[in-house]
Short mmCIF file of C-alpha atoms in Angstrom, two decimals:
data_model
loop_
_atom_site.label_atom_id
_atom_site.label_comp_id
_atom_site.label_asym_id
_atom_site.label_seq_id
_atom_site.Cartn_x
_atom_site.Cartn_y
_atom_site.Cartn_z
CA MET A 126 88.27 -65.78 -229.52
CA ASP A 127 85.14 -67.08 -227.77
CA ALA A 128 86.77 -70.50 -227.50
CA VAL A 129 89.87 -69.05 -225.80
CA LEU A 130 87.69 -67.11 -223.37
CA TYR A 131 85.71 -70.29 -222.70
CA VAL A 132 88.90 -72.10 -221.68
CA VAL A 133 89.97 -69.24 -219.42
CA ARG A 134 86.58 -68.79 -217.77
CA THR A 135 85.63 -72.44 -217.24
CA GLY A 136 89.12 -73.86 -216.72
CA CYS A 137 88.63 -76.81 -219.06
CA ALA A 138 91.51 -78.41 -220.95
CA TRP A 139 92.01 -77.48 -224.59
CA ARG A 140 91.02 -80.97 -225.69
CA TYR A 141 87.70 -80.69 -223.81
CA LEU A 142 86.35 -77.73 -225.78
CA PRO A 143 82.67 -78.28 -226.69
CA GLY A 144 81.89 -79.41 -230.21
CA ASP A 145 80.27 -76.12 -231.23
CA PHE A 146 83.73 -74.50 -231.18
CA PRO A 147 86.39 -75.12 -233.85
CA PRO A 148 88.79 -78.06 -233.28
CA TRP A 149 90.96 -77.50 -230.22
CA GLN A 150 94.12 -77.66 -232.34
CA THR A 151 92.88 -74.68 -234.37
CA VAL A 152 91.95 -72.69 -231.27
CA TYR A 153 95.29 -73.37 -229.63
CA TRP A 154 97.16 -72.42 -232.82
CA TYR A 155 95.42 -69.04 -232.88
CA PHE A 156 96.12 -68.63 -229.16
CA LYS A 157 99.86 -69.09 -229.73
CA GLN A 158 99.95 -66.96 -232.88
CA TRP A 159 98.17 -64.05 -231.19
CA GLU A 160 100.63 -64.18 -228.29
CA GLU A 161 103.65 -64.19 -230.60
CA SER A 162 102.18 -61.20 -232.46
CA LYS A 163 101.36 -59.42 -229.16
CA VAL A 164 97.71 -59.14 -230.13
CA THR A 165 96.44 -59.51 -226.56
CA GLU A 166 98.71 -56.70 -225.35
CA ALA A 167 97.29 -54.39 -228.03
CA MET A 168 93.73 -55.45 -227.13
CA LEU A 169 94.43 -54.83 -223.47
CA THR A 170 95.68 -51.30 -224.15
CA THR A 171 92.74 -50.42 -226.39
CA LEU A 172 90.13 -51.77 -223.97
CA ARG A 173 91.76 -50.06 -220.99
CA GLU A 174 91.74 -46.70 -222.78
CA ARG A 175 88.09 -47.13 -223.74
CA ALA A 176 87.11 -48.12 -220.19
CA ARG A 177 88.94 -45.12 -218.74
CA ILE A 178 87.27 -42.71 -221.19
CA GLN A 179 83.90 -44.22 -220.28
CA GLN A 180 84.63 -43.45 -216.61
CA GLY A 181 85.58 -39.86 -217.44
CA ARG A 182 89.33 -40.41 -217.06
CA ASN A 183 92.25 -39.62 -219.34
CA PRO A 184 93.03 -42.48 -221.75
CA GLN A 185 96.52 -42.92 -220.30
CA PRO A 186 96.92 -43.49 -216.54
CA SER A 187 99.37 -41.40 -214.53
CA ALA A 188 99.48 -43.64 -211.44
CA GLY A 189 99.57 -47.38 -210.94
CA ILE A 190 99.37 -50.01 -208.20
CA ILE A 191 101.58 -53.10 -207.97
CA ASP A 192 100.90 -56.31 -206.08
CA SER A 193 101.75 -60.02 -206.21
CA GLN A 194 99.80 -63.24 -205.79
CA SER A 195 101.18 -66.72 -205.14
CA VAL A 196 99.19 -69.64 -206.58
CA LYS A 197 99.68 -73.37 -206.43
CA GLY A 198 101.26 -74.99 -209.46
CA ALA A 199 99.77 -78.10 -211.07
CA ASP A 200 101.91 -81.11 -211.99
CA THR A 201 102.29 -79.60 -215.47
CA VAL A 202 104.40 -76.75 -214.05
CA GLY A 203 108.07 -77.67 -214.48
CA ARG A 204 110.62 -77.57 -211.70
CA SER A 205 112.61 -74.85 -213.46
CA SER A 206 109.76 -72.31 -213.25
CA ARG A 207 108.21 -73.12 -209.88
CA GLY A 208 109.27 -72.46 -206.31
CA TYR A 209 108.11 -72.37 -202.70
CA ASP A 210 106.73 -69.23 -201.10
CA ALA A 211 107.60 -69.69 -197.43
CA GLY A 212 105.42 -66.78 -196.32
CA LYS A 213 102.25 -68.08 -198.02
CA LYS A 214 103.29 -71.76 -197.80
CA ILE A 215 102.55 -72.24 -201.49
CA ASN A 216 104.49 -74.34 -203.99
CA GLY A 217 103.96 -72.89 -207.44
CA ARG A 218 104.27 -69.55 -209.15
CA LYS A 219 103.89 -65.89 -208.27
CA ARG A 220 102.00 -63.34 -210.37
CA PHE A 221 103.08 -59.72 -210.35
CA ILE A 222 100.56 -57.28 -211.79
CA VAL A 223 100.31 -53.51 -212.20
CA THR A 224 96.92 -51.85 -212.58
CA ASP A 225 95.75 -48.28 -212.87
CA THR A 226 93.73 -46.66 -210.09
CA LEU A 227 90.54 -48.13 -211.55
CA GLY A 228 91.91 -51.66 -211.23
CA LEU A 229 92.43 -52.16 -214.98
CA LEU A 230 95.38 -54.39 -215.81
CA ILE A 231 98.45 -52.76 -217.37
CA ASN A 232 100.99 -55.58 -217.37
CA VAL A 233 101.74 -58.93 -215.74
CA VAL A 234 104.86 -60.97 -215.05
CA VAL A 235 104.79 -64.60 -213.83
CA LEU A 236 107.79 -66.01 -211.93
CA ALA A 237 108.52 -68.82 -209.51
CA ALA A 238 106.82 -68.43 -206.14
CA SER A 239 110.23 -68.41 -204.42
CA VAL A 240 111.10 -65.03 -205.99
CA GLN A 241 110.94 -62.20 -203.46
CA ASP A 242 108.52 -59.35 -204.12
CA ARG A 243 111.35 -56.81 -204.33
CA ASP A 244 113.14 -58.87 -207.00
CA GLY A 245 110.13 -59.74 -209.11
CA ALA A 246 108.88 -56.17 -209.01
CA LYS A 247 111.90 -54.94 -210.99
CA ALA A 248 110.90 -56.80 -214.16
CA THR A 249 107.27 -55.85 -213.62
CA LEU A 250 107.96 -52.14 -213.12
CA LEU A 251 110.29 -52.09 -216.12
CA SER A 252 107.54 -53.60 -218.31
CA MET A 253 105.11 -51.02 -216.92
CA TYR A 254 107.57 -48.23 -217.69
CA LEU A 255 107.67 -49.31 -221.34
CA ALA A 256 103.91 -49.91 -221.64
CA ALA A 257 102.39 -46.79 -220.02
CA PRO A 258 103.41 -43.26 -218.98
CA ILE A 259 103.10 -44.07 -215.28
CA ARG A 260 105.59 -42.38 -212.99
CA PHE A 261 103.91 -42.91 -209.61
CA VAL A 262 103.18 -46.37 -208.22
CA PHE A 263 101.52 -47.47 -204.98
CA ALA A 264 102.70 -50.67 -203.27
CA ASP A 265 102.43 -52.52 -199.97
CA GLY A 266 105.15 -53.06 -197.39
CA GLY A 267 106.49 -56.14 -199.15
CA PHE A 268 108.01 -53.88 -201.81
CA ALA A 269 109.75 -51.53 -199.37
CA GLY A 270 113.50 -51.21 -199.04
CA LYS A 271 116.10 -50.90 -201.78
CA LEU A 272 113.43 -51.27 -204.48
CA VAL A 273 112.19 -47.74 -203.72
CA ASP A 274 115.62 -46.26 -204.46
CA TRP A 275 116.07 -48.49 -207.53
CA THR A 276 112.73 -47.36 -208.97
CA THR A 277 113.62 -43.71 -208.41
CA SER A 278 117.12 -43.86 -209.86
CA ILE A 279 116.60 -46.28 -212.77
CA LEU A 280 113.00 -45.68 -213.85
CA ARG A 281 112.58 -42.09 -212.61
CA THR A 282 109.39 -43.32 -210.97
CA THR A 283 108.12 -42.79 -207.43
CA LEU A 284 107.26 -45.98 -205.52
CA HIS A 285 104.99 -45.01 -202.63
CA ILE A 286 104.57 -47.61 -199.88
CA VAL A 287 101.05 -47.72 -198.43
CA ARG A 288 101.25 -49.33 -195.00
CA LYS A 289 98.55 -50.69 -192.74
CA PRO A 290 97.31 -48.39 -189.97
CA GLU A 291 98.97 -48.92 -186.62
CA GLY A 292 96.99 -51.15 -184.33
CA GLN A 293 94.84 -52.62 -187.10
CA GLN A 294 93.14 -55.86 -186.15
CA GLY A 295 91.29 -58.06 -188.60
CA PHE A 296 90.37 -57.09 -192.13
CA ALA A 297 90.33 -53.48 -193.24
CA VAL A 298 90.29 -51.83 -196.65
CA ILE A 299 93.67 -50.21 -197.31
CA PRO A 300 93.51 -46.97 -199.34
CA ARG A 301 94.70 -47.33 -202.95
CA ARG A 302 95.81 -50.94 -202.48
CA TRP A 303 92.29 -52.30 -202.50
CA CYS A 304 91.96 -51.67 -206.25
CA VAL A 305 94.71 -54.09 -207.23
CA GLU A 306 93.56 -56.66 -204.68
CA ARG A 307 90.07 -56.49 -206.18
CA THR A 308 91.60 -57.06 -209.62
CA LEU A 309 93.37 -60.19 -208.36
CA ALA A 310 90.00 -61.43 -207.10
CA TRP A 311 88.44 -60.73 -210.51
CA LEU A 312 91.21 -62.66 -212.23
CA THR A 313 91.04 -65.72 -209.98
CA ALA A 314 87.28 -65.88 -210.55
CA HIS A 315 88.34 -67.37 -213.90
CA ARG A 316 88.83 -71.04 -213.11
CA ARG A 317 91.86 -71.44 -215.35
CA LEU A 318 93.67 -69.02 -213.01
CA ALA A 319 92.63 -70.63 -209.72
CA ARG A 320 95.79 -72.73 -210.13
CA ASP A 321 98.68 -72.41 -212.55
CA TYR A 322 98.46 -75.18 -215.17
CA GLU A 323 100.76 -73.76 -217.85
CA ARG A 324 104.14 -75.30 -218.65
CA ASP A 325 105.50 -71.99 -219.93
CA PRO A 326 105.21 -68.88 -217.71
CA ALA A 327 104.54 -66.87 -220.89
CA SER A 328 101.37 -68.91 -221.44
CA SER A 329 100.36 -68.19 -217.85
CA GLU A 330 100.81 -64.46 -218.48
CA ALA A 331 98.70 -64.81 -221.63
CA MET A 332 95.87 -66.47 -219.68
CA ILE A 333 95.88 -63.58 -217.21
CA ARG A 334 95.68 -61.05 -220.04
CA TRP A 335 92.73 -62.94 -221.55
CA ALA A 336 90.98 -62.91 -218.18
CA ALA A 337 91.57 -59.14 -217.93
CA ILE A 338 90.22 -58.70 -221.48
CA ASN A 339 87.09 -60.62 -220.50
CA THR A 340 86.65 -58.44 -217.40
CA MET A 341 87.18 -55.17 -219.31
CA THR A 342 84.76 -56.03 -222.10
CA SER A 343 82.08 -56.89 -219.55
CA ARG A 344 82.77 -53.63 -217.71
CA ILE A 345 82.53 -51.57 -220.89
CA ALA A 346 79.26 -53.28 -221.87
CA ARG A 347 77.85 -52.67 -218.38
CA GLY A 348 79.06 -49.10 -218.24
CA ARG A 349 80.29 -49.48 -214.65
CA PRO A 350 82.27 -51.86 -212.42
CA ALA A 351 80.62 -55.09 -211.33
CA THR A 352 78.74 -55.17 -208.04
CA ARG A 353 78.32 -58.15 -205.76
CA GLN A 354 74.89 -59.73 -205.95
CA GLN A 355 73.01 -59.35 -202.68
CA ARG A 356 71.99 -62.48 -200.83
CA TRP A 357 68.33 -63.28 -201.43
CA ARG A 358 66.23 -63.76 -198.31
CA TRP A 359 62.74 -65.07 -197.77
CA PRO A 360 60.28 -62.30 -196.85
CA ASP A 361 59.86 -63.68 -193.31
CA ASP A 362 63.58 -64.36 -192.82
CA LYS A 363 65.06 -62.24 -190.05
#
């Protein structure tokens, strides 16, 4: 497990694992076996419940937040599972994630970057519906339109669009949406996720779950969310 987390955190290739870990073939075999047995999904659920209890919340969330992130695909990403996001000008894949209101990952779906947010959200929301008792989801304007009616009629779930304030200029924290955007930042802090290197989108989803597991275990051990380290200044620096 430490070897898998090392790959996710540092971004090294499987073959470049340090010698104090088991052989890379063994580590990769366990990685694949755990994914086929859905071990990481069970770990994710258990850790999320424990983190929520630690924060004084109910074990099961009642509301979620959905968002997407387009990332460049490496040359190992096949043509059949990659695309071009014209809005972000990125050639690669798009990650759809749903978190609870604390920013803890619930589920993830990886598709080609050319997939529209409204289309990719259907598979993501359906997976969320099966994984957690969430019936209220926040989203940004990219998910507006027919998806709202589809979510209500098919999943019996309310999709609430949180829009930017009128006249906003520059950066501003958007209520509710900032939690999932912070989670995306936490995930991409793991170097393996800075770019998509996986041939199979399922392996890419697995890497994201491992990154979320790493983040949750650190949060549980700390007892609170991470805080940004303040910039150190010399005593006479003004």
